[in-house]
Short mmCIF file of C-alpha atoms in Angstrom, two decimals:
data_model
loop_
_atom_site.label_atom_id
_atom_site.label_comp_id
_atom_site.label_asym_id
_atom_site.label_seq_id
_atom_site.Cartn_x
_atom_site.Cartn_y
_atom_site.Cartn_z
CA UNK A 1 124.20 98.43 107.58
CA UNK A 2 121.26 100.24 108.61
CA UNK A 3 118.03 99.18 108.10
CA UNK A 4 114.65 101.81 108.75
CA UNK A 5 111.27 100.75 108.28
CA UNK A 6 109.00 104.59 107.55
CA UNK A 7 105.55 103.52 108.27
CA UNK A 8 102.36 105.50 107.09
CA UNK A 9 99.31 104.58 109.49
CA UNK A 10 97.14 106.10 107.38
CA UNK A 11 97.31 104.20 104.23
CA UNK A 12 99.32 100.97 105.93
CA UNK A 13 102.19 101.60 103.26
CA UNK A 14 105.89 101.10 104.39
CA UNK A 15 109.03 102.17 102.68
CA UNK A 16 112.31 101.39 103.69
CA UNK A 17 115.91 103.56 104.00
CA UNK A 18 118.82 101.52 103.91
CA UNK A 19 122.28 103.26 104.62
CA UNK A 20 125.96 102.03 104.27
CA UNK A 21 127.31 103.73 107.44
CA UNK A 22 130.88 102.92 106.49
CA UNK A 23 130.79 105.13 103.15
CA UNK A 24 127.68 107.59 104.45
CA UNK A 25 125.48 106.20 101.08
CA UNK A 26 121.59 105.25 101.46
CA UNK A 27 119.20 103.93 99.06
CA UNK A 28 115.47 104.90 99.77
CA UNK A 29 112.77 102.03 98.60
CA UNK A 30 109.07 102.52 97.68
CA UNK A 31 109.14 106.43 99.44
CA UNK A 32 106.12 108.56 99.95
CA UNK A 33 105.33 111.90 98.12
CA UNK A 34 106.02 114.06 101.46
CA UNK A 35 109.52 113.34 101.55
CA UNK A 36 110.87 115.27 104.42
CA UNK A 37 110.55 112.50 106.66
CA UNK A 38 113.28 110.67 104.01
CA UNK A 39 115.36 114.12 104.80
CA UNK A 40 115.18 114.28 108.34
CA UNK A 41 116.45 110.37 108.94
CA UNK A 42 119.12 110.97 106.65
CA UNK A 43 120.52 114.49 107.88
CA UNK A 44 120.08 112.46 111.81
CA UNK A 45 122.05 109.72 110.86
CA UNK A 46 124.69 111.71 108.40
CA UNK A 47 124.11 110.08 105.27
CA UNK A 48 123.51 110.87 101.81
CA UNK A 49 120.75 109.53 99.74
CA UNK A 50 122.45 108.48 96.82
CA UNK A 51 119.65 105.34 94.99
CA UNK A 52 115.89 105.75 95.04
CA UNK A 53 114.07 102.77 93.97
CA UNK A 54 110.73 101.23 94.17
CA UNK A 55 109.03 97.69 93.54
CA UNK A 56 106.55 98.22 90.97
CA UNK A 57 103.52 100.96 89.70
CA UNK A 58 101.72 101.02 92.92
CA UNK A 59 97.93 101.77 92.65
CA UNK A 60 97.21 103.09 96.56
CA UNK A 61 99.26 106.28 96.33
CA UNK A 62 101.77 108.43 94.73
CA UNK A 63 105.24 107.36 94.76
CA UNK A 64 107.86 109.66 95.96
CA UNK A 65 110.75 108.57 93.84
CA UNK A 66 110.74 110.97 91.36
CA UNK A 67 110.29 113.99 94.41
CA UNK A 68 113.25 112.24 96.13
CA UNK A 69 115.32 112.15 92.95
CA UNK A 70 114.59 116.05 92.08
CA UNK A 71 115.48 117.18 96.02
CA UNK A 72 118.90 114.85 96.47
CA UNK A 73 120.17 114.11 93.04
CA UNK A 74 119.61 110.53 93.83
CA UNK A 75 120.22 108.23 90.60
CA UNK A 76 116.46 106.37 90.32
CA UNK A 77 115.93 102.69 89.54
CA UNK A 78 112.49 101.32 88.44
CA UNK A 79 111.78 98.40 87.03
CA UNK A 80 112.08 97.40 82.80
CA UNK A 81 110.15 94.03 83.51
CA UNK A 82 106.30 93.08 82.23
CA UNK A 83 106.47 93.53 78.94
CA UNK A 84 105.85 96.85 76.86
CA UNK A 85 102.43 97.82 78.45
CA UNK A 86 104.14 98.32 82.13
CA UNK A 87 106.97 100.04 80.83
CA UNK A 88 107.55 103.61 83.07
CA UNK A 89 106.66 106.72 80.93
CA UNK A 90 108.70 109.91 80.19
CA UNK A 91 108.86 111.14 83.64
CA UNK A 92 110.77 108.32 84.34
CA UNK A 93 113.43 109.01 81.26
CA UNK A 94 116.68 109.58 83.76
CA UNK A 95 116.08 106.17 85.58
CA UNK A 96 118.29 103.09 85.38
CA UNK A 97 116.00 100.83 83.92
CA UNK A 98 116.78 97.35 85.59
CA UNK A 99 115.58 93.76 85.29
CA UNK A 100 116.01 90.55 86.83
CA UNK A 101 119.46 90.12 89.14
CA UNK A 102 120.61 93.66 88.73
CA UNK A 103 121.62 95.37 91.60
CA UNK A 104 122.12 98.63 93.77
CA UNK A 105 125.30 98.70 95.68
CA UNK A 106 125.22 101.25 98.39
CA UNK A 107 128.46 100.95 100.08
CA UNK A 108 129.49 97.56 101.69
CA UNK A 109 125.19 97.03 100.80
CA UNK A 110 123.94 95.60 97.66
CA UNK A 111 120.15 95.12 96.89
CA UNK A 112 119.66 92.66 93.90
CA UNK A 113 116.42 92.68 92.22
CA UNK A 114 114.41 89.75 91.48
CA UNK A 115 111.27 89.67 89.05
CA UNK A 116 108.14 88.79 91.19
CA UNK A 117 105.39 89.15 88.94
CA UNK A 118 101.70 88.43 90.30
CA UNK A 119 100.90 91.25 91.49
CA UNK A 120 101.72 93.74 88.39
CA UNK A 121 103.68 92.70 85.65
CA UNK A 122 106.64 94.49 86.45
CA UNK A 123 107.12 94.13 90.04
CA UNK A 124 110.07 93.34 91.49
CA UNK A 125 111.52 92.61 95.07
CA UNK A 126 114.61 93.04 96.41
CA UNK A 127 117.26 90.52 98.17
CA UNK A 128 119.31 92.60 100.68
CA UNK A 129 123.27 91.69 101.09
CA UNK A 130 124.88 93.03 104.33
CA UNK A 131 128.74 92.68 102.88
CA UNK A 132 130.49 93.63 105.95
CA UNK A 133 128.76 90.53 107.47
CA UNK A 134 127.63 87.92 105.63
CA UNK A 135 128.07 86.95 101.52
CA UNK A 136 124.39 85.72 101.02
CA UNK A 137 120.90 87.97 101.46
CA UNK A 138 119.56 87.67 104.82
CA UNK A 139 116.74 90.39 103.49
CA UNK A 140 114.17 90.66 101.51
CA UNK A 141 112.03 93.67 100.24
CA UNK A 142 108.87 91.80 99.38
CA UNK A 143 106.84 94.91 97.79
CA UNK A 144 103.23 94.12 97.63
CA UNK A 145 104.62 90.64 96.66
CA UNK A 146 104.36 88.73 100.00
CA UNK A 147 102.87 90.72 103.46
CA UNK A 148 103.44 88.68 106.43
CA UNK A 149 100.45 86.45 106.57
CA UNK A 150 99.28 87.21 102.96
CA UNK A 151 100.16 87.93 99.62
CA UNK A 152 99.56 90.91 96.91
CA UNK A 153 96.29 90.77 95.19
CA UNK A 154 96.39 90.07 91.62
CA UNK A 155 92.88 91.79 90.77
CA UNK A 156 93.62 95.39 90.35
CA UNK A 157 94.57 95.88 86.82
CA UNK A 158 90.87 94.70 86.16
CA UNK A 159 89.70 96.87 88.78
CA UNK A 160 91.90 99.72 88.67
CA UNK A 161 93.54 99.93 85.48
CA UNK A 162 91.30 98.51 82.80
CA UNK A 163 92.75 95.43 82.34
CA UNK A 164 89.87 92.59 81.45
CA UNK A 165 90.56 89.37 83.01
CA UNK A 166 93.89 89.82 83.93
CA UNK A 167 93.52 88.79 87.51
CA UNK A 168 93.58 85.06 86.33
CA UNK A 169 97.13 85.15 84.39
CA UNK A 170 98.37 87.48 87.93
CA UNK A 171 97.40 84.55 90.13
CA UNK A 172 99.23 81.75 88.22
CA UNK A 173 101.93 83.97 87.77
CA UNK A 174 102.05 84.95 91.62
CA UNK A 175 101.89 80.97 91.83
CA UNK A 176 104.91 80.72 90.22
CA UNK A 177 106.74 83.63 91.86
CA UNK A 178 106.07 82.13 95.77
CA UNK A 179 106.72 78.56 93.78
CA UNK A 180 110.46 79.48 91.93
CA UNK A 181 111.73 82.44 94.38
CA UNK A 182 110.46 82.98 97.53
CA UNK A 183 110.02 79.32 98.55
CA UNK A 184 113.62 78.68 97.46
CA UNK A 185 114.82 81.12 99.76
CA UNK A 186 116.47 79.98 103.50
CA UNK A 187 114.40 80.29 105.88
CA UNK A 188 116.27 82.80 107.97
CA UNK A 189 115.62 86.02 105.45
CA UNK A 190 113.69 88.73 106.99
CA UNK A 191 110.93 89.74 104.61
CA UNK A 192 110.06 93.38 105.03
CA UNK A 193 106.97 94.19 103.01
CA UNK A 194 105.55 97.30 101.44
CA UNK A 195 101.59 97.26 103.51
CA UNK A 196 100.38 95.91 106.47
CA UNK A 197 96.86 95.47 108.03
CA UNK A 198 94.15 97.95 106.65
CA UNK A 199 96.03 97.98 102.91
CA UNK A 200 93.62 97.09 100.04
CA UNK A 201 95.97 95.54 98.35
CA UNK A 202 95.70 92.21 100.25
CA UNK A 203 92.76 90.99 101.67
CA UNK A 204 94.37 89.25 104.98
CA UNK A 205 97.57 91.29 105.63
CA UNK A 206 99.24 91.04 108.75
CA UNK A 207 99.42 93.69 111.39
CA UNK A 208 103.20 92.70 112.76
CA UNK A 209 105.71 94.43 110.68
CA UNK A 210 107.92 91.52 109.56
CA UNK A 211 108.16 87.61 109.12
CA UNK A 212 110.44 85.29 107.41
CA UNK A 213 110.51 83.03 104.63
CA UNK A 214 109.75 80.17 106.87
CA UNK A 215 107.51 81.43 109.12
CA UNK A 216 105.48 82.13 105.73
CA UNK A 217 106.34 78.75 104.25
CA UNK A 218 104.88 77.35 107.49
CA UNK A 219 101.64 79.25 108.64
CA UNK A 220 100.43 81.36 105.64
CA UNK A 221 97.25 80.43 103.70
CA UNK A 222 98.91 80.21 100.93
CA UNK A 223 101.50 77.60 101.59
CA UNK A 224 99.38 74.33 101.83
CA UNK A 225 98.41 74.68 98.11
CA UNK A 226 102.05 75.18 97.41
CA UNK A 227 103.29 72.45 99.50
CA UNK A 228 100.65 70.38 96.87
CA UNK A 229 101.45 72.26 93.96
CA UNK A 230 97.53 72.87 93.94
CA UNK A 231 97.52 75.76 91.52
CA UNK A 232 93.91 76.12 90.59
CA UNK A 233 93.09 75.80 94.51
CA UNK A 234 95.69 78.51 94.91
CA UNK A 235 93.65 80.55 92.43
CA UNK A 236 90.29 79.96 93.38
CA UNK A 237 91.29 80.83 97.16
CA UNK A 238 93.43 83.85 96.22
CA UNK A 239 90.47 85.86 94.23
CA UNK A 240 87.21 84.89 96.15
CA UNK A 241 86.83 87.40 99.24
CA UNK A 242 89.25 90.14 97.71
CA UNK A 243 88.14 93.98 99.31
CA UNK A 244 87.05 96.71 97.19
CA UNK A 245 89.39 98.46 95.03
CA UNK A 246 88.78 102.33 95.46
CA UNK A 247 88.13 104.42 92.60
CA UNK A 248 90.85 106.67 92.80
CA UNK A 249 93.36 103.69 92.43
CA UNK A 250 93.18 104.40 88.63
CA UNK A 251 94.70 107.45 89.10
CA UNK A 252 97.59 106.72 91.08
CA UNK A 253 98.03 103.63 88.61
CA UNK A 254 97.95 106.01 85.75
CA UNK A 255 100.35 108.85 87.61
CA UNK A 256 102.66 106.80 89.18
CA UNK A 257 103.29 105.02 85.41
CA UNK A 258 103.79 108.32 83.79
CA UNK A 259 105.65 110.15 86.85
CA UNK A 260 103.84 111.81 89.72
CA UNK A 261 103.90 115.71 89.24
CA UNK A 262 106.81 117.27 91.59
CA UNK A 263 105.94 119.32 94.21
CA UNK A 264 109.18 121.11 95.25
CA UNK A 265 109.49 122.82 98.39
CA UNK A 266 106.33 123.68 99.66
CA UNK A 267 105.11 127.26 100.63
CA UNK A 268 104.15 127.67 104.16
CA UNK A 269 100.07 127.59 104.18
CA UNK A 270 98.49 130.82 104.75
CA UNK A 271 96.01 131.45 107.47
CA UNK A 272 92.76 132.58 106.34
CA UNK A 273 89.77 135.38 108.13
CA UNK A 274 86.43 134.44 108.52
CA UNK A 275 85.53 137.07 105.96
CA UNK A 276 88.01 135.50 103.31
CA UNK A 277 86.53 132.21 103.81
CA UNK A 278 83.20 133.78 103.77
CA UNK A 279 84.05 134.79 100.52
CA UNK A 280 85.37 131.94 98.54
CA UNK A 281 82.73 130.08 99.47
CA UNK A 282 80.17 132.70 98.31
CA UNK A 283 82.40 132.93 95.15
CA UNK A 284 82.69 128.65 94.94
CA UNK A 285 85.98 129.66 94.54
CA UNK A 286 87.26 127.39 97.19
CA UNK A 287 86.05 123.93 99.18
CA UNK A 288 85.84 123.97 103.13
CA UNK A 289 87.39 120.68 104.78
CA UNK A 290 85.82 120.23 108.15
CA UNK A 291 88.02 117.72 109.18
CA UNK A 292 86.12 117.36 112.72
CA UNK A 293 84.60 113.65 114.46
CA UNK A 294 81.25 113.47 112.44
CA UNK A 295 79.29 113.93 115.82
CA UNK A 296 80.42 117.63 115.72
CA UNK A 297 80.01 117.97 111.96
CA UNK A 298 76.43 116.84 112.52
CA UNK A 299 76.05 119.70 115.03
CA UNK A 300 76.25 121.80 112.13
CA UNK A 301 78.76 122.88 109.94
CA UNK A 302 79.63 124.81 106.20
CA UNK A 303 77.31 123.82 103.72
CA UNK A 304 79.07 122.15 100.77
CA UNK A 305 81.85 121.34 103.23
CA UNK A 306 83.64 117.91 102.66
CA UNK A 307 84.19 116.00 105.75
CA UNK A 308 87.78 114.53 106.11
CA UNK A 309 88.45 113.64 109.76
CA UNK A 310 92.14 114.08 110.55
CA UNK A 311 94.79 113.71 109.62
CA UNK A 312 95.22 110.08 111.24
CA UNK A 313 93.11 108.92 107.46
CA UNK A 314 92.92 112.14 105.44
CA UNK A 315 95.32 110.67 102.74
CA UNK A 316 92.48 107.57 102.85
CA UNK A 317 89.08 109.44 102.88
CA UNK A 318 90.37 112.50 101.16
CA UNK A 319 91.19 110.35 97.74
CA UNK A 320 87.62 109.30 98.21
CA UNK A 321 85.67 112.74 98.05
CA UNK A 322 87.86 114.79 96.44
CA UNK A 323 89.21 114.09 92.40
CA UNK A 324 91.75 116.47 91.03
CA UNK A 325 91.01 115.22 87.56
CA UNK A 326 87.36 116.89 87.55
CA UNK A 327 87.77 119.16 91.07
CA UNK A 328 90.18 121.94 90.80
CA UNK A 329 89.20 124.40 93.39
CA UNK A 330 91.41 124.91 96.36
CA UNK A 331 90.85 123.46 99.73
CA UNK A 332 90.66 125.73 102.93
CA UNK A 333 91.68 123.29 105.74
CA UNK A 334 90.22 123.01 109.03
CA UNK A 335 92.98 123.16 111.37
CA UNK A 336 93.89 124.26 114.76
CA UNK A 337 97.29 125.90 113.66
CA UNK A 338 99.75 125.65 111.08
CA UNK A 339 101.00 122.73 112.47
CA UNK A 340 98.33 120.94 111.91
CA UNK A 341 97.31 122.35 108.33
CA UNK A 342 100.44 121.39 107.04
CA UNK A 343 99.92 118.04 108.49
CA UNK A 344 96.94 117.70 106.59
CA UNK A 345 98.42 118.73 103.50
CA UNK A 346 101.44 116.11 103.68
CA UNK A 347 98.68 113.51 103.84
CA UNK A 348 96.56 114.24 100.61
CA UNK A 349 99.39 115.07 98.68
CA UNK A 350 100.18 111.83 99.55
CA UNK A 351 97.21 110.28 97.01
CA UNK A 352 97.60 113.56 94.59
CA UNK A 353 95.64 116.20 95.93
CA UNK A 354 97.62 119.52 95.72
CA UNK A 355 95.68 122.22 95.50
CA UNK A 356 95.35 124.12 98.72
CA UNK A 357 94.15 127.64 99.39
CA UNK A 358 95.15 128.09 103.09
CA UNK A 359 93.41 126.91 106.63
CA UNK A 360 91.35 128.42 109.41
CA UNK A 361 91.20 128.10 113.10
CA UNK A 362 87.60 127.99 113.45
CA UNK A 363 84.13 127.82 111.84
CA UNK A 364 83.14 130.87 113.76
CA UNK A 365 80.99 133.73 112.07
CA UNK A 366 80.44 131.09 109.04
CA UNK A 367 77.04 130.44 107.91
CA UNK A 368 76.31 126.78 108.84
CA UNK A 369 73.96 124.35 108.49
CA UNK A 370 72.79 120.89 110.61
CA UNK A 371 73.34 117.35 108.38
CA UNK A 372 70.50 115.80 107.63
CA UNK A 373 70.11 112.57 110.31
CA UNK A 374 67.35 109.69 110.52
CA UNK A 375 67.21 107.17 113.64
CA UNK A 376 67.37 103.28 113.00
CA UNK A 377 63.42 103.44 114.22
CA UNK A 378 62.70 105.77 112.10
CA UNK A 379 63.80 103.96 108.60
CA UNK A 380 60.64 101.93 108.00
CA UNK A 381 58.55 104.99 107.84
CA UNK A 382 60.49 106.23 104.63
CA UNK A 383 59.15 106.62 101.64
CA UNK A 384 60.88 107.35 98.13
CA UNK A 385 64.43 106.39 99.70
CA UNK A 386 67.32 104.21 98.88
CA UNK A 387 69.15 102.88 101.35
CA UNK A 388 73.03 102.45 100.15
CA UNK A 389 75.45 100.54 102.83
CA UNK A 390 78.87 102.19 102.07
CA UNK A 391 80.73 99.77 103.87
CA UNK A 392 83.50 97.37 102.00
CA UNK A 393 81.83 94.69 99.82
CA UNK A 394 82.74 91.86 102.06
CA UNK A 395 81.71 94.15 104.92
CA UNK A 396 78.11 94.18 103.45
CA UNK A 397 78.42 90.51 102.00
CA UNK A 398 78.75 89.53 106.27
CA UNK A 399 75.47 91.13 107.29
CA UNK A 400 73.32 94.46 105.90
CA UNK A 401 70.03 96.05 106.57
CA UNK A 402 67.68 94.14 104.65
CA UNK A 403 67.17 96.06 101.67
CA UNK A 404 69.76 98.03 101.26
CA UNK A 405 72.13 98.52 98.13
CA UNK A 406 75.77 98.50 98.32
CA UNK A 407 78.12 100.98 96.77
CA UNK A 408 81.33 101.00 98.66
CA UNK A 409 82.89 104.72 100.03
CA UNK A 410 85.99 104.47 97.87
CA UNK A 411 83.70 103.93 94.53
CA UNK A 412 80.72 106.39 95.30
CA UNK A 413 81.72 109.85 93.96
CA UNK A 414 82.75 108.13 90.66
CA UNK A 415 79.52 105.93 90.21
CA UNK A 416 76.94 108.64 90.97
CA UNK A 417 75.06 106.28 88.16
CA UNK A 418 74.29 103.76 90.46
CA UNK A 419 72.05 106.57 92.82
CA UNK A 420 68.74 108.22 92.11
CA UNK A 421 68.95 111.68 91.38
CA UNK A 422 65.13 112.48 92.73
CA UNK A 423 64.07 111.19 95.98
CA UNK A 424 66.09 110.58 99.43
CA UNK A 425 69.07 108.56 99.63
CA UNK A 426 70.10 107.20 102.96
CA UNK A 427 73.72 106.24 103.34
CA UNK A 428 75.19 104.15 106.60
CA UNK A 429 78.87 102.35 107.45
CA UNK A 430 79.16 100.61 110.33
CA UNK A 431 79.67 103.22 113.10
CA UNK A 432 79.23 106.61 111.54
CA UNK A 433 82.42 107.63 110.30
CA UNK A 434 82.86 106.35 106.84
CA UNK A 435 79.32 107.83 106.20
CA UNK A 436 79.58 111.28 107.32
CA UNK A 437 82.52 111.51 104.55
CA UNK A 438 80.84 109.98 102.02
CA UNK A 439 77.41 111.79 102.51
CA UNK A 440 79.26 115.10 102.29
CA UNK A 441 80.88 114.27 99.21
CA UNK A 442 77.10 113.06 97.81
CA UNK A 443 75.72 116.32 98.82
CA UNK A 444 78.41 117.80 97.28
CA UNK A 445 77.29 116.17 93.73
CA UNK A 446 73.87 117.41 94.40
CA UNK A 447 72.54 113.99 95.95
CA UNK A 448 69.74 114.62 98.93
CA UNK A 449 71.94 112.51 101.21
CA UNK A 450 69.98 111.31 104.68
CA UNK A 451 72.29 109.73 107.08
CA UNK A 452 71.90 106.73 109.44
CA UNK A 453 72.48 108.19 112.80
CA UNK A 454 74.75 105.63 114.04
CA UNK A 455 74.83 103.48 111.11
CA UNK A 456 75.14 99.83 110.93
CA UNK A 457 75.82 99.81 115.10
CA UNK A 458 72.75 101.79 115.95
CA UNK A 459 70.66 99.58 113.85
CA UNK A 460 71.87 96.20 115.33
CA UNK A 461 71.37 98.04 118.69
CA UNK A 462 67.65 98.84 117.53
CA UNK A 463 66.18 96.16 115.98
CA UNK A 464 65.21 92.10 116.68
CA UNK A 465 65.35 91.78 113.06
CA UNK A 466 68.02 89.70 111.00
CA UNK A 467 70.92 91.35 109.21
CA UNK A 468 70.58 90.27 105.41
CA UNK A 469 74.00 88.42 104.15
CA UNK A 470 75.06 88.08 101.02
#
C-alpha cells in the first residue's frame, strides 16, 4: 500500500492518495479543485486513479472530486447518509451513493466507510485495510470528524448554511460518534485527518499531521467527558470559544452540495501591457490584485485594487474580498511571471474564484494612489469614526482597543450593514496584514476606510492604557 498525505498550507486542508502498488489502482480522498498535483503523484508513482471519494459537503473550499472524476474517469463515491436535506445534487448523478460499511477496494486496499455524523449529517470516515498485511484497519480517514488534538465543529450549518439551532443536535450526535466508533477502535489505528492548525473548522486543531486512537483517547479535551459519559459537559465545552465562520463558507456549502463547476484544462494566463491594464481599469472592466506585503501597498498602489498577499493565503483572503456570486469582472494578477500567476490562480480557484483576465509584471506607468494610514497616537483625535477590529471573534473577545466594534475579515464584505456609510471608518488586525485586505475590499464597496498603521501591535506598543476584553 501506499499512503500520501497532499497538504494545502494555505487553507490547512489535507487530502489523501492511496494506491495499490500490486495492481497500479489509487483512490484519491477529499482532493482539491487544482488537481494536477493528484496527476503528477500518480503519473511518478505509475498508477491509475481509479475511486475518488470524499468525507462529507465541506464548507472551507471546493472539492475536487467531481474535476478528478471528469480528467481520469475515476468512478466517484459520496456519501447517501443524513437524511434527505444532505443528499448530493445533480452534479453528483454518476456517483456510487454509499452508506454505512460500504467499501472501496483498490487492489489488495479496501476503505470501508463508517457514518460519523457531528459534524454534518452526512459525513463519513473511512477505516483503511492494508490486505497484503494485515486483515483488520490499522487506518483511519477521520474527515473533519476527529483532528489530532480536536474534533470537527458542529456549528456551521447555523453559521454557514442556514440551519437554526442545529449545532446542539451536531454535538450530541458527534458525542455519540467519538462514544460508538472511534473510541471502540484499537488503539494502534493511525488517524489521518482532513485540517490541521489554522482550519476554522475546529477551534483547537493540532499542528502535527497524525495521532492515533489512543493517543486521542488519552490527551484530547474531549476524552475526560467521554471517559464520564458527561454529555451536556461535552456540549457546553465543544460550542463555547468556537472561531468565526467566514462568509463565503455558504457558498462552498451550497457548491460543493450541488457539484462544483468543472474547470477543465486550464488556458495558459496571458501577460498583460501597462496600457491594457490601463484600460480595463478605466473601462471597470477588470479588478487589479496587488498581491504585495501591505507595507508596499501602503506606498501606493492602483486605486480600487484588492490586496491579496501571495499566494502562501490567496485561496484564504481572496474568498474574503472577492464574491463570484455578485463580482464578475476578471482579475488581472500581480505576478512576477507566469509562474507565479498561475500559482495564484490554482489557489482561488481553490474557494471558487475563476474568472481571470491575465497578470502583469509590474505596477509601472499605472496611476496610483497612497492608502489612507492613521498612527495609534493619533486615534483619540478622531472625530466621526468607527473603529472596527477585524480580527477573529475570540481574537477580539482576548483584548481590543477600547471602543472598538468587531466585525471579523471573513464576514465584512457581506455585512456592509453593520458599517456607516458617512463618516471615517478605521479598521485594524493585529499586525497589519489582515487589515490591508480587508480595507481594500471596504474601499472597494465605497466605505472611507482609514487604517491602523500597525494595528493591534502598534497600539499595545503605544499606549499605557488597558486592552478592553470581552
Amino acid at each position: 500500500m501506499l499512503l500520501e498525505r497532499i497538504y494545502d498550507e494555505d487553507l490547512a486542508q489535507a487530502s489523501y492518495v492511496i494506491g495499490c502498488q500490486a495492481t497500479g489502482e489509487a483512490v484519491v480522498v477529499d482532493p482539491r479543485r487544482d488537481i494536477e498535483v493528484y496527476l503528477r503523484f500518480a503519473e511518478k508513482h505509475g498508477l491509475r486513479i481509479a475511486h475518488v471519494t470524499e468525507t462529507h459537503i465541506h464548507a472551507d473550499y471546493l472539492s475536487g472530486t467531481r474535476e478528478l472524476a471528469a480528467r481520469t474517469g475515476a468512478r466517484m463515491h459520496v456519501s447517501d447518509e443524513g437524511g434527505p436535506d444532505w443528499v448530493y445534487g445533480s452534479g453528483f448523478d454518476e456517483a456510487e451513493r454509499m452508506h454505512d460499511g460500504d467499501e472501496i477496494v483498490v487492489g489488495n486496499v479496501t476503505l470501508r466507510a463508517s457514518h460519523t455524523p457531528g459534524h454534518t449529517p452526512e459525513h463519513l470516515s473511512f477505516l483503511v485495510t492494508d490486505g497484503a498485511q494485515a486483515t483488520e484497519p490499522g487506518f483511519l480517514l477521520s474527515g473533519d470528524f476527529v483532528f489530532v488534538g480536536d474534533i470537527g465543529r458542529p456549528d456551521l450549518l447555523d453559521e454557514a448554511a442556514g440551519g437554526v439551532d442545529t449545532r446542539f443536535e451536531g454535538a450530541k450526535q458527534l458525542f455519540a460518534s467519538l462514544r460508538d466508533r472511534f473510541l471502540t477502535l484499537p488503539d494502534y489505528v493511525q488517524v489521518l485527518p482532513a485540517h490541521g492548525a489554522g482550519s476554522a473548522c475546529g477551534k483547537a486543531l493540532g499542528a502535527i499531521a497524525a495521532s492515533t486512537v489512543g493517543y486521542e483517547r488519552t490527551v484530547a479535551w474531549w476524552a475526560p467527558f467521554l471517559a464520564a459519559d458527561d454529555e451536556q459537559g461535552f456540549v457546553e465545552e465543544l460550542l463555547g470559544g468556537q472561531p468565526d465562520a467566514h462568509a463565503y463558507f455558504a457558498r462552498m456549502k451550497s457548491q460543493n452540495r450541488s457539484g462544483p463547476a468543472l474547470l477543465g484544462e486550464l488556458p495558459e494566463l496571458r501577460e498583460r501591457t501597462t496600457e491594457a491594464v490601463r484600460d480595463l481599469l478605466r473601462d471597470e472592466a477588470a479588478i487589479l490584485v496587488d498581491t504585495r506585503h501591505h507595507d508596499l501597498v501602503h506606498e501606493g498602489t492602483v486605486e480600487g485594487a484588492l490586496n491579496i498577499p501571495g499566494p502562501a493565503k490567496a485561496a484564504s483572503y481572496g474568498a474574503w474580498v472577492y464574491d463570484p456570486q455578485n463580482e464578475h469582472r476578471p482579475l488581472v494578477l500581480l505576478a512576477d511571471d507566469l509562474e507565479a500567476a498561475a500559482a495564484l490562480r490554482d489557489h482561488l480557484v481553490r474557494v471558487g474564484i475563476d474568472a481571470f483576465d491575465g497578470y502583469i509584471r509590474s505596477l509601472d506607468g499605472l496611476d496610483l494612489v497612497q492608502p489612507r494610514l492613521v498612527q495609534p497616537e493619533e486615534l483619540d483625535g478622531l472625530t466621526d469614526a468607527q473603529l472596527v477590529d477585524v480580527r477573529g471573534r475570540t481574537e477580539h473577545a482576548d483584548g481590543h482597543i477600547p471602543g472598538s466594534e468587531h466585525l471579523s475579515g471573513g464576514r465584512a464584505l457581506w455585512h456592509l450593514d453593520e458599517l456607516p456609510r458617512e463618516g471615517t471608518v478605521v479598521t485594524y488586525c493585529q499586525s497589519g496584514v489582515r487589515n490591508s485586505v480587508v480595507a481594500s475590499a471596504l474601499r472597494r464597496a465605497g466605505l472611507d476606510v482609514v487604517e491602523l498603521d500597525g494595528s493591534f501591535q502598534a497600539w499595545e506598543r503605544f499606549t499605557d492604557r488597558q486592552p478592553a476584553t470581552a
